[in-house]
Short mmCIF file of C-alpha atoms in Angstrom, two decimals:
data_model
loop_
_atom_site.label_atom_id
_atom_site.label_comp_id
_atom_site.label_asym_id
_atom_site.label_seq_id
_atom_site.Cartn_x
_atom_site.Cartn_y
_atom_site.Cartn_z
CA MET A 1 190.99 52.21 156.79
CA THR A 2 193.21 50.64 159.67
CA GLN A 3 196.24 48.80 159.32
CA GLN A 4 194.52 45.82 161.92
CA LEU A 5 190.85 45.96 159.31
CA ARG A 6 193.25 45.49 156.92
CA ARG A 7 194.46 42.81 158.03
CA ARG A 8 191.68 41.37 159.13
CA LYS A 9 189.85 41.63 155.64
CA ALA A 10 193.30 39.87 153.84
CA ARG A 11 192.67 36.61 156.32
CA ILE A 12 188.73 36.76 155.28
CA ALA A 13 188.96 36.67 151.90
CA ALA A 14 192.26 33.86 152.33
CA THR A 15 189.42 32.47 154.26
CA TRP A 16 187.20 32.26 151.51
CA SER A 17 190.39 31.46 148.79
CA GLY A 18 190.59 28.26 150.28
CA ILE A 19 186.60 27.26 150.29
CA LEU A 20 186.13 28.06 147.10
CA ALA A 21 189.99 26.08 146.24
CA GLY A 22 187.85 22.68 147.92
CA VAL A 23 184.59 23.32 146.20
CA ALA A 24 186.16 23.60 142.94
CA ALA A 25 188.86 20.79 143.85
CA ALA A 26 185.79 18.72 145.12
CA ALA A 27 183.31 18.84 141.66
CA ALA A 28 185.97 18.45 139.36
CA MET A 29 186.56 15.34 141.24
CA THR A 30 183.19 14.96 141.22
CA THR A 31 183.86 15.36 137.62
CA VAL A 32 186.36 12.74 137.26
CA MET A 33 184.84 10.08 139.90
CA ALA A 34 181.50 10.95 137.24
CA GLY A 35 183.93 10.45 134.82
CA SER A 36 185.20 6.72 135.82
CA ALA A 37 181.89 5.46 135.41
CA VAL A 38 181.37 7.24 131.83
CA ALA A 39 180.66 3.88 129.76
CA ALA A 40 183.86 2.86 127.55
CA THR A 41 183.93 4.41 123.75
CA THR A 42 186.54 1.75 122.89
CA LEU A 43 186.03 -2.22 122.28
CA GLY A 44 189.26 -2.78 123.98
CA ALA A 45 188.48 -0.45 126.65
CA SER A 46 185.46 -2.09 127.55
CA ALA A 47 186.63 -5.08 127.07
CA ALA A 48 189.04 -3.97 129.51
CA GLU A 49 186.71 -3.43 132.10
CA ARG A 50 184.72 -7.06 132.42
CA GLY A 51 188.52 -8.23 132.52
CA ARG A 52 189.08 -9.46 129.38
CA TYR A 53 190.63 -9.15 125.02
CA PHE A 54 188.71 -7.61 121.86
CA GLY A 55 191.09 -7.94 119.13
CA THR A 56 191.37 -8.32 115.31
CA ALA A 57 193.70 -10.31 112.99
CA VAL A 58 196.20 -8.26 111.42
CA ALA A 59 198.17 -7.86 108.36
CA ALA A 60 201.52 -6.90 108.13
CA ASN A 61 201.23 -5.53 104.33
CA LYS A 62 198.32 -2.87 105.75
CA LEU A 63 200.08 -0.89 108.75
CA SER A 64 201.27 1.13 106.28
CA ASP A 65 197.88 1.88 105.62
CA SER A 66 197.17 4.98 108.21
CA ALA A 67 193.67 4.28 108.38
CA TYR A 68 193.69 0.63 109.00
CA THR A 69 195.85 1.91 111.59
CA THR A 70 194.03 4.64 112.31
CA ILE A 71 191.44 2.31 113.78
CA LEU A 72 193.77 -1.09 115.64
CA ASN A 73 195.22 1.39 117.45
CA ARG A 74 192.28 2.62 119.00
CA GLU A 75 189.61 0.57 118.93
CA PHE A 76 191.30 -2.92 120.13
CA ASN A 77 193.95 -3.98 122.96
CA SER A 78 194.93 -7.43 121.28
CA VAL A 79 196.16 -8.72 117.93
CA THR A 80 196.62 -12.03 116.10
CA PRO A 81 198.84 -11.96 112.88
CA GLU A 82 196.29 -13.63 110.17
CA ASN A 83 199.02 -14.67 107.81
CA GLU A 84 202.51 -14.30 109.12
CA MET A 85 203.61 -16.38 111.77
CA LYS A 86 202.22 -19.62 109.75
CA ILE A 87 204.61 -22.10 108.42
CA ASP A 88 204.88 -21.12 104.75
CA ALA A 89 205.47 -17.63 105.99
CA THR A 90 208.43 -18.48 109.29
CA GLU A 91 209.86 -21.87 107.39
CA PRO A 92 209.73 -21.25 103.88
CA ASN A 93 212.62 -23.40 103.25
CA GLN A 94 212.93 -26.39 106.24
CA ASN A 95 215.71 -25.52 108.79
CA GLN A 96 215.55 -21.04 107.61
CA PHE A 97 213.32 -19.34 109.43
CA ASN A 98 211.85 -15.71 108.32
CA TYR A 99 209.98 -13.67 110.91
CA ALA A 100 209.89 -10.40 109.77
CA ASN A 101 206.67 -9.86 108.55
CA ALA A 102 205.30 -11.27 111.83
CA ASP A 103 207.95 -9.35 114.14
CA ARG A 104 206.72 -6.19 113.20
CA ILE A 105 203.22 -7.20 113.72
CA VAL A 106 204.81 -7.76 117.30
CA GLN A 107 207.03 -4.55 117.69
CA HIS A 108 203.45 -2.63 116.36
CA ALA A 109 201.28 -4.66 118.80
CA ARG A 110 203.63 -3.94 121.24
CA SER A 111 204.52 -0.47 121.48
CA GLN A 112 200.00 0.53 121.35
CA GLY A 113 200.18 -2.01 124.68
CA MET A 114 198.54 -4.61 122.79
CA GLN A 115 198.40 -8.54 123.93
CA VAL A 116 199.70 -10.83 121.36
CA ARG A 117 197.76 -14.09 120.23
CA GLY A 118 200.68 -16.64 118.12
CA HIS A 119 198.83 -18.76 115.38
CA THR A 120 199.26 -21.17 114.80
CA LEU A 121 203.05 -23.65 114.93
CA ALA A 122 200.73 -27.02 113.69
CA TRP A 123 198.16 -26.63 110.53
CA HIS A 124 197.39 -29.31 107.59
CA SER A 125 197.13 -26.21 105.14
CA GLN A 126 200.03 -23.27 104.32
CA GLN A 127 202.52 -25.49 104.43
CA PRO A 128 205.56 -24.39 102.74
CA GLY A 129 206.84 -27.52 99.37
CA TRP A 130 209.31 -29.03 101.53
CA MET A 131 206.63 -29.65 104.22
CA GLN A 132 203.90 -31.03 101.74
CA ASN A 133 206.01 -33.17 100.47
CA MET A 134 207.81 -34.98 103.56
CA SER A 135 205.80 -38.43 105.97
CA GLY A 136 206.48 -40.45 108.63
CA THR A 137 209.11 -39.84 111.71
CA ALA A 138 210.56 -37.10 109.05
CA LEU A 139 207.93 -34.94 108.93
CA ARG A 140 206.72 -35.20 112.19
CA ASN A 141 209.91 -34.89 113.72
CA ALA A 142 210.45 -31.14 111.17
CA MET A 143 207.02 -30.49 112.80
CA LEU A 144 207.80 -30.50 116.34
CA ASN A 145 211.80 -28.52 114.79
CA HIS A 146 209.08 -26.07 113.75
CA VAL A 147 207.41 -25.98 116.77
CA THR A 148 210.06 -25.15 119.07
CA GLN A 149 211.85 -23.10 117.13
CA VAL A 150 208.95 -20.66 116.28
CA ALA A 151 207.78 -20.51 120.19
CA THR A 152 211.32 -20.08 121.02
CA HIS A 153 211.41 -16.94 119.01
CA PHE A 154 208.51 -15.31 120.10
CA ARG A 155 208.73 -16.17 123.91
CA GLY A 156 207.71 -13.83 126.10
CA GLN A 157 205.91 -11.82 123.59
CA VAL A 158 203.18 -13.99 123.06
CA VAL A 159 200.52 -14.88 125.35
CA ALA A 160 198.56 -17.77 123.64
CA TRP A 161 199.37 -19.69 121.13
CA ASP A 162 197.43 -21.41 118.97
CA VAL A 163 199.30 -25.03 118.81
CA VAL A 164 197.44 -26.80 116.85
CA ASN A 165 194.92 -25.43 114.28
CA GLU A 166 191.22 -27.73 112.88
CA ALA A 167 192.81 -31.38 113.23
CA PHE A 168 189.41 -32.54 112.65
CA ALA A 169 187.38 -33.22 110.03
CA ASP A 170 183.93 -31.69 108.84
CA GLY A 171 180.68 -34.18 109.45
CA SER A 172 179.05 -36.43 111.82
CA THR A 173 181.40 -39.13 112.05
CA GLY A 174 183.32 -36.74 115.32
CA ALA A 175 186.98 -37.95 113.03
CA ARG A 176 190.38 -36.69 112.78
CA ARG A 177 191.36 -34.98 109.38
CA ASP A 178 192.63 -36.61 107.64
CA SER A 179 196.45 -34.61 106.84
CA ASN A 180 200.36 -35.63 105.93
CA LEU A 181 200.06 -34.52 110.07
CA GLN A 182 197.73 -37.07 111.13
CA ARG A 183 199.73 -40.12 109.45
CA THR A 184 202.52 -39.36 111.02
CA GLY A 185 199.88 -41.13 114.06
CA ASP A 186 197.38 -39.70 116.43
CA ASP A 187 199.92 -38.91 119.30
CA TRP A 188 200.71 -35.85 116.94
CA ILE A 189 198.50 -33.76 118.24
CA GLU A 190 200.25 -33.97 122.20
CA ALA A 191 203.59 -33.99 120.92
CA ALA A 192 203.35 -30.61 119.82
CA PHE A 193 201.29 -29.28 122.54
CA ARG A 194 204.67 -31.20 124.50
CA ALA A 195 206.84 -29.17 122.20
CA ALA A 196 205.98 -25.57 122.28
CA ARG A 197 205.23 -25.98 126.37
CA ALA A 198 208.97 -26.72 127.03
CA ALA A 199 209.45 -23.91 124.40
CA ASP A 200 207.20 -21.47 126.11
CA PRO A 201 206.18 -22.03 128.72
CA ASN A 202 204.39 -18.70 130.40
CA ALA A 203 202.07 -19.13 127.29
CA LYS A 204 198.13 -20.05 127.15
CA LEU A 205 198.94 -22.65 124.57
CA CYS A 206 195.24 -23.05 122.98
CA TYR A 207 193.51 -25.84 120.57
CA ASN A 208 192.16 -23.62 117.37
CA ASP A 209 189.27 -25.11 115.15
CA TYR A 210 185.89 -23.97 112.86
CA ASN A 211 182.62 -25.38 112.95
CA THR A 212 183.04 -26.52 116.76
CA ASP A 213 180.25 -23.36 117.72
CA ASP A 214 177.18 -25.69 118.11
CA TRP A 215 177.74 -28.35 121.18
CA THR A 216 175.41 -31.16 119.63
CA HIS A 217 177.50 -30.96 116.67
CA ALA A 218 179.89 -34.06 116.67
CA LYS A 219 183.09 -31.99 115.46
CA THR A 220 182.27 -30.23 118.71
CA GLN A 221 181.69 -33.51 120.83
CA ALA A 222 185.10 -34.66 119.51
CA VAL A 223 187.23 -31.53 120.22
CA TYR A 224 185.28 -32.22 123.74
CA ARG A 225 186.89 -35.45 124.94
CA MET A 226 190.35 -35.21 122.75
CA VAL A 227 189.96 -31.94 125.38
CA GLN A 228 188.59 -33.62 128.25
CA ASP A 229 191.77 -36.33 127.49
CA PHE A 230 194.93 -34.50 127.93
CA LYS A 231 193.38 -32.36 130.83
CA GLN A 232 193.05 -35.83 133.10
CA ARG A 233 196.67 -36.78 131.19
CA GLY A 234 198.25 -34.12 132.19
CA VAL A 235 198.95 -33.15 128.81
CA PRO A 236 199.68 -29.45 128.49
CA ILE A 237 196.70 -26.88 127.00
CA ASP A 238 195.07 -23.77 128.84
CA CYS A 239 191.99 -23.09 126.10
CA VAL A 240 190.29 -24.06 123.42
CA GLY A 241 189.73 -21.66 120.20
CA LEU A 242 186.17 -21.45 118.41
CA GLN A 243 186.44 -19.69 115.52
CA SER A 244 182.56 -19.29 114.68
CA HIS A 245 183.25 -18.11 110.89
CA MET A 246 179.32 -17.41 110.92
CA ASN A 247 176.87 -17.33 107.84
CA ASN A 248 173.51 -18.30 106.68
CA GLN A 249 174.89 -21.24 106.20
CA SER A 250 176.71 -21.79 109.89
CA PRO A 251 174.53 -19.39 111.61
CA TYR A 252 175.15 -18.73 115.29
CA PRO A 253 173.01 -21.43 117.54
CA SER A 254 171.91 -20.98 119.91
CA ASN A 255 173.24 -23.17 121.89
CA TYR A 256 176.44 -21.36 121.96
CA ARG A 257 176.82 -20.53 125.39
CA THR A 258 176.60 -24.46 126.01
CA THR A 259 179.09 -25.00 124.09
CA LEU A 260 181.69 -21.94 126.28
CA SER A 261 180.36 -23.38 129.68
CA SER A 262 181.05 -27.26 128.52
CA PHE A 263 185.26 -26.27 127.55
CA ALA A 264 185.49 -24.37 130.79
CA ALA A 265 184.17 -26.37 132.92
CA LEU A 266 186.86 -29.11 131.57
CA GLY A 267 189.64 -25.97 133.48
CA VAL A 268 191.01 -24.30 130.30
CA ASP A 269 190.67 -21.26 128.72
CA VAL A 270 187.98 -20.36 125.83
CA GLN A 271 188.48 -17.43 123.33
CA ILE A 272 186.62 -16.33 120.23
CA THR A 273 189.39 -16.31 118.19
CA GLU A 274 188.01 -15.47 114.06
CA LEU A 275 184.39 -14.44 114.51
CA ASP A 276 183.77 -12.43 111.08
CA ILE A 277 179.61 -12.96 110.64
CA GLU A 278 177.95 -13.21 107.31
CA GLY A 279 176.70 -9.71 107.52
CA ALA A 280 177.32 -8.97 109.97
CA ASN A 281 174.05 -9.59 111.66
CA ALA A 282 173.81 -7.29 114.60
CA THR A 283 171.44 -9.09 116.72
CA TRP A 284 173.78 -12.21 116.37
CA TYR A 285 176.89 -10.67 116.85
CA ARG A 286 175.23 -9.18 120.19
CA ASN A 287 175.07 -12.58 121.58
CA VAL A 288 177.74 -13.66 121.06
CA VAL A 289 179.72 -11.15 123.47
CA ASN A 290 177.27 -11.59 126.14
CA ASP A 291 177.29 -15.91 125.86
CA CYS A 292 181.62 -14.70 126.03
CA LEU A 293 180.88 -12.16 128.68
CA ALA A 294 178.50 -14.51 130.55
CA VAL A 295 181.53 -17.73 131.18
CA ALA A 296 183.91 -16.14 133.94
CA ARG A 297 186.22 -18.31 131.25
CA CYS A 298 185.94 -17.32 128.60
CA ASN A 299 188.72 -14.21 128.26
CA GLY A 300 188.89 -12.59 124.49
CA ILE A 301 187.09 -12.04 121.05
CA THR A 302 189.16 -11.81 118.20
CA VAL A 303 187.54 -10.55 115.44
CA TRP A 304 189.20 -11.63 111.85
CA GLY A 305 189.52 -8.37 109.86
CA ILE A 306 189.09 -4.69 110.35
CA ARG A 307 187.32 -3.15 107.45
CA ASP A 308 185.11 -5.62 105.30
CA SER A 309 187.51 -4.45 102.34
CA ASP A 310 190.29 -6.95 105.07
CA SER A 311 188.68 -9.53 105.57
CA TRP A 312 188.73 -13.00 103.53
CA ARG A 313 185.51 -12.92 102.98
CA ALA A 314 185.13 -9.42 101.76
CA SER A 315 182.00 -10.10 99.73
CA GLN A 316 179.92 -11.69 102.61
CA THR A 317 180.69 -8.06 105.12
CA PRO A 318 181.18 -9.94 108.03
CA LEU A 319 182.97 -7.11 109.72
CA LEU A 320 182.22 -4.18 112.86
CA PHE A 321 183.93 -1.72 110.60
CA ASP A 322 182.50 -1.52 106.29
CA ASN A 323 185.29 -0.25 103.61
CA ASN A 324 185.42 2.76 104.72
CA GLY A 325 186.64 3.02 108.17
CA ASN A 326 182.86 3.72 109.52
CA LYS A 327 181.22 1.13 112.02
CA LYS A 328 178.89 -0.09 111.42
CA PRO A 329 174.80 -1.42 113.57
CA ALA A 330 177.28 -4.52 114.68
CA TYR A 331 180.21 -2.55 116.04
CA ASP A 332 176.95 -0.66 118.45
CA ALA A 333 175.44 -3.44 119.29
CA VAL A 334 179.23 -4.87 119.88
CA LEU A 335 180.01 -2.29 122.21
CA GLN A 336 176.75 -1.68 124.56
CA ALA A 337 176.79 -5.57 124.82
CA LEU A 338 180.30 -4.66 126.26
CA ASN A 339 179.34 -1.68 128.66
CA ASN A 340 176.33 -3.78 130.23
CA GLY A 341 178.52 -6.49 130.85
CA VAL A 342 176.79 -9.75 132.12
CA THR A 343 176.80 -11.74 134.96
CA PRO A 344 179.09 -14.41 134.88
CA THR A 345 177.73 -17.95 135.27
CA THR A 346 178.91 -20.67 137.46
CA PRO A 347 179.70 -23.73 134.75
CA PRO A 348 177.29 -26.64 134.45
CA THR A 349 176.88 -29.09 137.18
CA THR A 350 175.74 -31.45 135.27
CA THR A 351 178.68 -33.56 133.45
CA PRO A 352 178.03 -32.69 129.28
CA PRO A 353 177.64 -35.58 127.49
CA THR A 354 181.02 -37.20 126.11
CA THR A 355 179.20 -38.49 123.48
CA PRO A 356 178.10 -38.03 119.63
CA PRO A 357 174.02 -36.98 119.67
CA THR A 358 172.32 -40.11 118.58
CA THR A 359 170.52 -38.10 115.95
CA PRO A 360 173.36 -35.90 114.31
CA PRO A 361 172.46 -32.23 112.96
CA THR A 362 169.92 -33.45 109.51
CA THR A 363 170.66 -32.05 106.05
CA PRO A 364 169.79 -32.04 103.10
CA PRO A 365 170.23 -35.36 100.29
CA THR A 366 173.73 -35.27 99.35
CA THR A 367 172.44 -35.71 95.62
CA PRO A 368 169.92 -33.12 95.00
CA PRO A 369 167.26 -33.39 92.94
CA PRO A 370 167.49 -32.93 89.32
CA GLY A 371 166.14 -29.13 88.04
CA THR A 372 166.90 -26.82 86.17
CA GLY A 373 168.42 -22.52 86.39
CA GLY A 374 171.12 -20.39 84.84
CA CYS A 375 173.68 -19.30 87.48
CA THR A 376 176.91 -16.67 87.76
CA ALA A 377 180.01 -16.34 89.46
CA THR A 378 182.47 -13.89 91.03
CA VAL A 379 185.79 -14.22 92.31
CA SER A 380 187.20 -11.36 94.92
CA LEU A 381 190.78 -11.85 96.62
CA ASN A 382 192.84 -12.15 99.69
CA SER A 383 196.27 -11.51 98.69
CA TRP A 384 199.48 -11.37 99.99
CA THR A 385 203.02 -12.57 99.24
CA GLY A 386 203.54 -16.57 98.17
CA GLY A 387 199.43 -17.20 98.60
CA PHE A 388 196.12 -16.20 98.83
CA VAL A 389 192.32 -16.90 99.47
CA ALA A 390 189.44 -16.86 97.05
CA THR A 391 186.30 -15.70 98.10
CA VAL A 392 183.59 -17.03 95.15
CA ARG A 393 179.77 -16.21 94.83
CA VAL A 394 177.51 -18.37 92.95
CA THR A 395 174.53 -16.70 92.46
CA ALA A 396 171.12 -18.37 90.88
CA GLY A 397 169.22 -17.10 87.38
CA ALA A 398 165.77 -16.94 86.92
CA SER A 399 164.84 -20.43 87.63
CA GLY A 400 167.26 -21.40 90.59
CA THR A 401 169.74 -25.02 91.66
CA ASN A 402 169.32 -27.38 92.93
CA GLY A 403 173.15 -27.95 92.17
CA TRP A 404 175.59 -25.76 91.02
CA ARG A 405 179.59 -26.04 89.11
CA VAL A 406 181.46 -23.27 89.19
CA THR A 407 185.03 -23.95 86.71
CA MET A 408 188.08 -21.91 87.19
CA THR A 409 192.00 -21.99 85.64
CA LEU A 410 194.49 -21.16 88.28
CA PRO A 411 196.75 -19.01 87.17
CA SER A 412 200.12 -21.38 86.58
CA GLY A 413 201.90 -22.17 89.40
CA ALA A 414 199.37 -21.30 92.22
CA THR A 415 198.45 -24.76 94.14
CA ILE A 416 194.90 -24.37 96.37
CA THR A 417 196.15 -25.58 99.92
CA ASN A 418 192.76 -26.01 101.15
CA ALA A 419 188.55 -24.80 100.46
CA TRP A 420 184.80 -25.24 101.79
CA ASN A 421 181.30 -25.19 100.78
CA THR A 422 183.01 -26.93 98.18
CA THR A 423 184.26 -29.99 96.42
CA ARG A 424 187.16 -29.78 94.09
CA SER A 425 188.94 -31.11 91.17
CA ALA A 426 192.31 -30.47 91.74
CA ASN A 427 194.81 -28.66 93.42
CA SER A 428 195.75 -26.44 90.33
CA GLY A 429 194.98 -25.98 86.36
CA THR A 430 191.65 -26.24 85.57
CA VAL A 431 189.28 -26.99 88.06
CA ASN A 432 185.96 -27.40 88.83
CA PHE A 433 184.17 -27.03 91.93
CA THR A 434 181.10 -28.70 92.92
CA ASN A 435 178.10 -27.83 95.21
CA VAL A 436 178.56 -30.13 98.65
CA SER A 437 175.16 -31.75 99.99
CA TYR A 438 174.25 -28.11 102.33
CA ASN A 439 174.53 -25.32 99.36
CA GLY A 440 173.39 -26.81 95.71
CA ARG A 441 170.18 -24.92 96.45
CA ILE A 442 169.30 -21.68 95.45
CA ALA A 443 166.53 -19.55 95.14
CA ALA A 444 166.00 -17.25 91.99
CA GLY A 445 168.71 -14.36 92.77
CA GLN A 446 169.95 -15.50 95.81
CA SER A 447 173.75 -16.26 96.30
CA THR A 448 175.67 -18.49 97.89
CA GLU A 449 179.20 -19.16 98.56
CA PHE A 450 182.43 -20.76 98.39
CA GLY A 451 186.19 -20.54 98.67
CA PHE A 452 189.42 -21.72 98.78
CA GLN A 453 193.43 -21.47 100.12
CA GLY A 454 196.52 -21.09 97.28
CA THR A 455 199.53 -20.49 97.11
CA GLY A 456 201.49 -18.23 94.57
CA VAL A 457 199.50 -15.55 92.70
CA GLY A 458 195.78 -16.25 92.62
CA THR A 459 194.62 -13.23 90.56
CA GLY A 460 193.09 -13.08 86.82
CA MET A 461 190.87 -16.25 87.30
CA THR A 462 187.58 -15.81 85.43
CA PRO A 463 184.52 -18.40 86.88
CA THR A 464 182.26 -20.04 84.55
CA CYS A 465 179.00 -20.76 86.12
CA THR A 466 176.80 -23.86 84.96
CA ALA A 467 173.76 -24.79 87.15
CA SER A 468 171.56 -28.12 87.20
#
């Protein structure tokens, strides 16, 4: 073969090599482009593609659980400390602040590229003993100092604060909740928001509450009017948090999207801050996500825990992962809803109502009619250093119930700070818990739940149940 022929073959080979390389590169690019169109496989990644976050509540003592942190790091892009930023945790003694556990959560989140929501600066519950015993001007000043000190400590690390938590009462009146903070004057919420803005000018400031999902409820309307007033007067408020703890007594409302869009129309963001749904109802979870995606200013969802065993309502199995960390059908429904997306709608053109509905939601009679039937009660605990949440399940016997009373003796030193779905006779010692208007009647073999939060240690409680 001549030298000239060898050179010609070499040039041809080089040409084909370049062509093949180009084809390979194009194929690779096609693969990358196709890959970018493939649906996200985790909650946080899918939410981020929609310009939102999908977060979870985190407990510091579980960050040493590798199964827990594996799911946390993989699935979520936002974190809310479950108890570690609350008043009793951060200021156990007046002017003596402890941020160790909260800092641990913040550092873990930031190391994983997650954002942090702060929860909560001012609340009637989970106050340390020194604050519970204060009133008037002294309490107001102590509250403002707490807001200032805590928000300053986390300045630049927290994207949003639940500045005030649960300040409105349940029921049909739309009234403020009676508390030691409320008794310092009607402007205490406004004062807390102004102090938070001064301490952390770049964080979004939120008002957070439960039982505000249904647009027709008086409590929802009362919160709406407060936010409307704050916006009109220039009080710094940037967002409203709906806790959205849903169960058979407080189901997903068909007007949930109206609630979200009506608050958004005031010029604030809306965040679903503590989502959990009894039985992990996949349809309700999907509806909540779709409703949030449909409202442009609904910018994030936080589920209140990772696995069912991490939930304050563990016996209701309300979360997206079971006790072993396996994905539940509700997880698939949420991820599919996030990946499908929903075209946001503009705020309603009609002015939302500014007064409570003239006909409040129908509730059962306050006093259940007489009846017979036995019942049993079981208690489950979610504990942390210095406090606990107890969830009590009441199950009717063969005859059903028209009312019930559960009696428990709290351990020495334990004190109840808050309760829901029940009326209690005391805050310590032997306590009788009785049904409220809507959960006294239980069909044979069926159950209802109530709960309470306490300071101290909650272990060793043995409930007894009496039915009427």
